[in-house]
XYZ file of C-alpha atoms in Angstrom:
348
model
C 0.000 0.000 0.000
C 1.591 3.737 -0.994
C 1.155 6.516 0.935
C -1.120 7.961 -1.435
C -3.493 5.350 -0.703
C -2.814 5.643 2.903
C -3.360 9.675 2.896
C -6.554 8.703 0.789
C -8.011 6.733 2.879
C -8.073 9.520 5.885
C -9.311 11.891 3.141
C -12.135 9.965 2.605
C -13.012 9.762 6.102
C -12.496 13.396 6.552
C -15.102 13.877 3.918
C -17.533 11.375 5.463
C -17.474 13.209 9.097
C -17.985 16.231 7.278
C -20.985 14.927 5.325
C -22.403 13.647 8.136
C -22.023 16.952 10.381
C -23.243 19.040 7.944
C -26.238 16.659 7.399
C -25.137 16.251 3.498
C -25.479 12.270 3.836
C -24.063 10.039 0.963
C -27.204 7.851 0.727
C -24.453 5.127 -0.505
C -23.111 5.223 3.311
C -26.415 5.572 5.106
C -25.920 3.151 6.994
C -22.860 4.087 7.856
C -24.056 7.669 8.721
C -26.902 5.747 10.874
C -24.377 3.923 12.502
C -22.452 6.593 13.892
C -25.885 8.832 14.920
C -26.653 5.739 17.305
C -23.196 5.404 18.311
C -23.316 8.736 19.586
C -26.123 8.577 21.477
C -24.615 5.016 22.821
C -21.342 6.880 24.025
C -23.524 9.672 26.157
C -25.339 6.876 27.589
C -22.120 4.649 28.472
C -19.791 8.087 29.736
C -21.933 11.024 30.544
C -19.059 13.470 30.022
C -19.457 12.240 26.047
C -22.696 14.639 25.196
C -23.378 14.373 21.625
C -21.972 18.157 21.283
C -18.756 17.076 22.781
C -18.289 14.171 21.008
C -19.316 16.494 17.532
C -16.932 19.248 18.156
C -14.067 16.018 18.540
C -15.212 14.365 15.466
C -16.008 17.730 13.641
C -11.622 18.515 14.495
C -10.832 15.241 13.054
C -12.483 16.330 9.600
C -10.445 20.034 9.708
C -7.099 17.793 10.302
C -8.169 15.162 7.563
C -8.213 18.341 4.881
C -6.407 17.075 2.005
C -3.509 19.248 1.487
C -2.959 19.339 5.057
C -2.390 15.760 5.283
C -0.203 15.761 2.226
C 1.860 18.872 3.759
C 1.712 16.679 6.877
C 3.007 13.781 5.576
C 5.916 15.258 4.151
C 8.696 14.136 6.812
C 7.422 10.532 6.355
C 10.327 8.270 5.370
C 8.803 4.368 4.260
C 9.889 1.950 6.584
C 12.076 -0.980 5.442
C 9.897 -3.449 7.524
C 6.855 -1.952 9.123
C 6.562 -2.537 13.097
C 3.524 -3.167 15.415
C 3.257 -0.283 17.149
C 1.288 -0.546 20.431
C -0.851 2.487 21.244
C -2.480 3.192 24.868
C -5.517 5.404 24.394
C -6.764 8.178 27.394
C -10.471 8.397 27.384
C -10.693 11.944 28.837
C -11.732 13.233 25.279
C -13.860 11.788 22.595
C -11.714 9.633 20.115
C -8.540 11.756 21.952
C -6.414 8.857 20.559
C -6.849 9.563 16.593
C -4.250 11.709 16.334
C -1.344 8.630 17.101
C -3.106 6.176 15.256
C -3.413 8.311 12.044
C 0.819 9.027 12.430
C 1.351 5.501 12.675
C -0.731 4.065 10.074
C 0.364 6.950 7.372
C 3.426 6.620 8.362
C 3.697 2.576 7.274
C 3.178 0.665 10.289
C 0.663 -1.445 12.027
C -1.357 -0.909 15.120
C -2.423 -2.474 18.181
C -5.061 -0.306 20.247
C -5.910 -0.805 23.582
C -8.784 1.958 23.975
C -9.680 3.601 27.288
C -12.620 2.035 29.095
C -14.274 5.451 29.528
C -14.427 5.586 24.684
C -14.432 2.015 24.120
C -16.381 2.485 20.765
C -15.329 5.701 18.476
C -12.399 4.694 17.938
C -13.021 1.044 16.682
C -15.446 3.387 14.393
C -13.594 5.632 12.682
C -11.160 2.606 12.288
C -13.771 0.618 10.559
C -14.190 3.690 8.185
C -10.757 3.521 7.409
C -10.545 -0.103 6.211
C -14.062 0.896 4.506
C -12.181 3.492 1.989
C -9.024 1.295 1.980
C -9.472 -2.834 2.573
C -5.396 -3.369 2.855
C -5.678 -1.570 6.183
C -7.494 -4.334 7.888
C -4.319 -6.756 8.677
C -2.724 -3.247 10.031
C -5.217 -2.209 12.396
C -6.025 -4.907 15.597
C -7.451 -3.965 18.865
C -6.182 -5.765 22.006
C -9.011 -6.000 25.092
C -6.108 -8.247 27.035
C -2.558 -8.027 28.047
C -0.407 -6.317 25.176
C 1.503 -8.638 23.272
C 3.627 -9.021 20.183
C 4.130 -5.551 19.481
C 7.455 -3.522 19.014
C 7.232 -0.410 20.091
C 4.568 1.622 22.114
C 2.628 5.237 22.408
C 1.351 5.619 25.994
C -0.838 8.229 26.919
C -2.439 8.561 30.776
C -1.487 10.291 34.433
C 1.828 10.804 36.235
C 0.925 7.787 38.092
C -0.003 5.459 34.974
C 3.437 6.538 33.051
C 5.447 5.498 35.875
C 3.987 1.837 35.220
C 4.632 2.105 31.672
C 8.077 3.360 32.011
C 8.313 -0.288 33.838
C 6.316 -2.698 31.452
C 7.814 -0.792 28.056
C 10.905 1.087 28.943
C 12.579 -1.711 26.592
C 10.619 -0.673 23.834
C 10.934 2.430 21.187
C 8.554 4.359 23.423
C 6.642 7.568 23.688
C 5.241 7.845 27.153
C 2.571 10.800 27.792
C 1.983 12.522 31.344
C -0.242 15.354 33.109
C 0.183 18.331 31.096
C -2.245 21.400 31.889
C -2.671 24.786 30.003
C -2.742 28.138 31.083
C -3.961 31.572 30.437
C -1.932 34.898 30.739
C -4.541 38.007 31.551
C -2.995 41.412 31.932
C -6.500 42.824 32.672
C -7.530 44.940 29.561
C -9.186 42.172 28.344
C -12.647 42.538 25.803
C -15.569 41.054 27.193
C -15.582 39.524 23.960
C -11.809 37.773 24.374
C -12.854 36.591 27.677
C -15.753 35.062 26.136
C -13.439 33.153 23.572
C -11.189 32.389 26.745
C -14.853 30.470 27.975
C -14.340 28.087 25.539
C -10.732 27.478 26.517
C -11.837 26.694 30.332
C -15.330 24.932 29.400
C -15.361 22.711 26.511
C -14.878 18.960 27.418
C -15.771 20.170 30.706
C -11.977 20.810 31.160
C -11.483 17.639 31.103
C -8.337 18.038 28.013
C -4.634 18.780 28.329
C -5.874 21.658 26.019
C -7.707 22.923 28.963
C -7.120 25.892 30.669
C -6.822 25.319 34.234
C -4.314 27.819 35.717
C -5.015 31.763 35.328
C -1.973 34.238 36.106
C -3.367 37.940 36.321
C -2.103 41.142 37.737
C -2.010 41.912 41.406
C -5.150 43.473 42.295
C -6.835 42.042 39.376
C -11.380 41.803 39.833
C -12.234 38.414 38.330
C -16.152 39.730 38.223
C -15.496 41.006 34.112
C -14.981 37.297 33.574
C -17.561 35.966 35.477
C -19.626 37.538 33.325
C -18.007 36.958 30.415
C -18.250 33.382 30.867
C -21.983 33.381 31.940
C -22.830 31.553 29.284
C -21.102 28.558 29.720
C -23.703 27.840 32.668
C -24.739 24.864 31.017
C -21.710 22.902 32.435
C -23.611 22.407 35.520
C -26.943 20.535 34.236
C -24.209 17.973 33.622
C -24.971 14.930 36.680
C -20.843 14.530 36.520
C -19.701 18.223 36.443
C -22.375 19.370 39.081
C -21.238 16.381 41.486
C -17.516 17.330 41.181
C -18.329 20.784 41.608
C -20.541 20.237 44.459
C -17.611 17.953 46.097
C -15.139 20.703 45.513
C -17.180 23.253 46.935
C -17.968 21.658 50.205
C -14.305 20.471 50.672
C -13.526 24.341 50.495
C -15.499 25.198 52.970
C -14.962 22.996 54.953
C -11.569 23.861 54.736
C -12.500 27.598 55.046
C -10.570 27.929 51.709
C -11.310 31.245 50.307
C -12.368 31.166 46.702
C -14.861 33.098 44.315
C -17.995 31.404 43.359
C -20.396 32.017 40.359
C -22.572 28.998 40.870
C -20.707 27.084 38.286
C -17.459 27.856 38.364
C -14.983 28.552 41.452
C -11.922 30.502 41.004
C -8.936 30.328 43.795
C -5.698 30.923 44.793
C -3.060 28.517 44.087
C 0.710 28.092 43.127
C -0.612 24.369 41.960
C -0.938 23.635 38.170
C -3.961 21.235 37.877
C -6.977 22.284 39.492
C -9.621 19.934 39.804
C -12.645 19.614 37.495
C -14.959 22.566 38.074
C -12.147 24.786 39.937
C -9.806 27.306 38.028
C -6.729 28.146 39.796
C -4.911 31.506 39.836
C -2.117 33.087 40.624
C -0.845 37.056 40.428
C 2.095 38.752 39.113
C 3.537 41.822 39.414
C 5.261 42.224 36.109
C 6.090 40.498 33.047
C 9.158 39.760 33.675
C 8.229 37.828 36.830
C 5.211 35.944 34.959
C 7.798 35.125 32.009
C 9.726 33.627 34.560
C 7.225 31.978 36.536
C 5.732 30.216 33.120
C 8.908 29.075 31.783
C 9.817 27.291 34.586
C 6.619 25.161 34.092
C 7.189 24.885 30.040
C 7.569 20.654 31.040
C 3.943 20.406 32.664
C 2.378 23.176 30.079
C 0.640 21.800 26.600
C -1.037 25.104 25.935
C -0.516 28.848 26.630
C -3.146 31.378 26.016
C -2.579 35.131 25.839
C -4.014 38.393 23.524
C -0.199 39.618 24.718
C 3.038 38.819 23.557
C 5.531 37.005 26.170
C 9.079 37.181 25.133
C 10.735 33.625 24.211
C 7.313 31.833 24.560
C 4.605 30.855 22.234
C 1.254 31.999 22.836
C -2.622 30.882 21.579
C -5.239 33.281 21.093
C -8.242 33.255 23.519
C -10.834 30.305 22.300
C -8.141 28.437 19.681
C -6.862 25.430 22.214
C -9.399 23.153 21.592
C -8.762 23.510 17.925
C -5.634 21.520 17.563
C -4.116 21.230 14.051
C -2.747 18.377 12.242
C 0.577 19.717 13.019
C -0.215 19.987 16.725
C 1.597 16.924 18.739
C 0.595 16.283 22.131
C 3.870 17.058 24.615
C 5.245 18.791 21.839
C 7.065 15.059 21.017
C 7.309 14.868 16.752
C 5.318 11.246 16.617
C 6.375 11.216 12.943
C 10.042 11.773 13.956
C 9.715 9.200 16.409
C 7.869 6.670 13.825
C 10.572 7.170 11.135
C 13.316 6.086 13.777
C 11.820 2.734 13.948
């Protein structure tokens, strides 16, 4: 199989999630198209964080990615194995079908995979997979799915917590390995913010339920800076909270606090509070103040290892910077950890 007909074969089902999105169904793929409508409403039922919007806006980014010259541009640095390897991937499940990205790098890139899916997306991901072999049959003895102990396989992509990576350091530190941990996001506020920005900056804190590496979790503002402009520029997010597993987290978090008689802010749905930690837990934003750039330049690029995203409208000398309401629009070109799977694929 070339890597035309590899690349094709993602077109294809780029154009297909589009199609079906945008309610322009190929009545030769109904069923198909029917399959994935009740899937979707199977995968809110099984994980409630997977609402049908969430799991749309992570299907609807695997179409923008699957944009043929993008994937051709992508594909570029590709170098055609001498002997394609099994490559073992380890799925997180925080995210609808958040493992795509690594199985599209291996497979274009000429090798064969063996998924182990996360419990919590046990089904969109044997999906799309079945779409692929759909468009191009020579894909089927390259794609396997493993529900047991991982075996035969020759090298491994690993994504989960601090805690899980220390356990695959163990079990595959022998292999070619690419091993995942926490990473967070953050967002840089100097205070002369547009309601409008902030608004953007919603989507950066809310989507997924902040459940993504993507997500902003961590805000560092000026000393002296009045968080009630983003209150209510986030207002209308408020949905979050008729979601059973959002409200119960933030309900948990909230009575810990004060029970703790933790100062924090409060706007029913969201809790902002003071914190030199990174990850704050689901429903909570942390904070911290700064006094000058130069002291939040230095305070972020200490934390560049444990950072996947940071958000700013300002420019912060020596690091790179997202716009307010981009993060959970990841490109093709945008590798989780910052780790080149493609370079790491062609050293097999």
């Amino acid at each position: 199989m070339t890597i035309i007909n590899r690349q094709q074969a993602f077109v294809q089902l780029g154009l297909f999630l589009n199609r079906h999105f945008s309610n322009t169904w190929n009545p030769k793929e109904e069923r198909f198209h029917k399959d994935l409508a009740a899937l979707i409403d199977v995968a809110y039922t099984f994980n409630g964080w997977f609402t049908p919007d969430n799991i749309t806006r992570a299907l609807t980014g695997i179409s923008d990615m699957l944009e043929e010259q993008q994937l051709r541009s992508f594909s570029a640095s590709i170098k055609e194995p001498k002997q394609a390897k099994n490559v073992a991937i380890i799925m997180a499940g925080n995210i609808p079908a958040v493992g795509f990205h690594d199985m599209l790098c291996v497979l274009l890139s000429g090798h064969s995979v063996l998924i182990k899916v996360s419990s919590d997306d046990p089904a969109l991901i044997p999906f799309l997979a079945g779409m692929i072999i759909y468009y191009e049959p020579t894909f089927a003895s390259a794609i396997n799915f493993s529900e047991a102990r991982l075996a035969n396989f020759e090298a491994v992509i690993a994504t989960g917590s601090n805690t899980s990576a220390k356990h695959f350091e163990y079990y595959f530190g022998k292999y070619p390995h690419v091993i995942r941990k926490n990473r967070s996001s953050i967002a840089a506020l100097n205070g002369k913010e547009t309601k409008e920005q902030l608004t953007e900056l919603g989507k950066d804190i809310f989507y997924y339920y902040g459940l993504g590496c993507r997500n902003v979790s961590k805000l560092y503002v000026p000393e002296g800076y009045v968080f009630d402009s983003l209150f209510e520029a986030v207002y209308d997010f408020k949905y979050v909270i008729d979601n059973k597993k959002y409200n119960n987290n933030y309900e948990y978090n909230r009575a810990i606090y004060l029970l703790d008689l933790v100062p924090f802010l409060d706007n029913n749905f969201l809790m902002i509070r003071e914190s030199n930690e990174l990850h704050a837990p689901t429903s909570v934003l942390f904070y911290e103040t700064y006094s000058n750039q130069t002291q939040l330049v230095e305070n972020i690029s200490s934390l560049k290892n444990n950072l996947q995203c940071i958000m700013s409208t300002f420019e912060l000398e020596g690091i790179k910077t997202i716009e307010f309401g981009q993060s959970q629009k990841p490109t093709i070109f945008d590798f989780a950890d910052d780790v080149n799977t493609l370079d790491f694929l062609n050293t097999l």
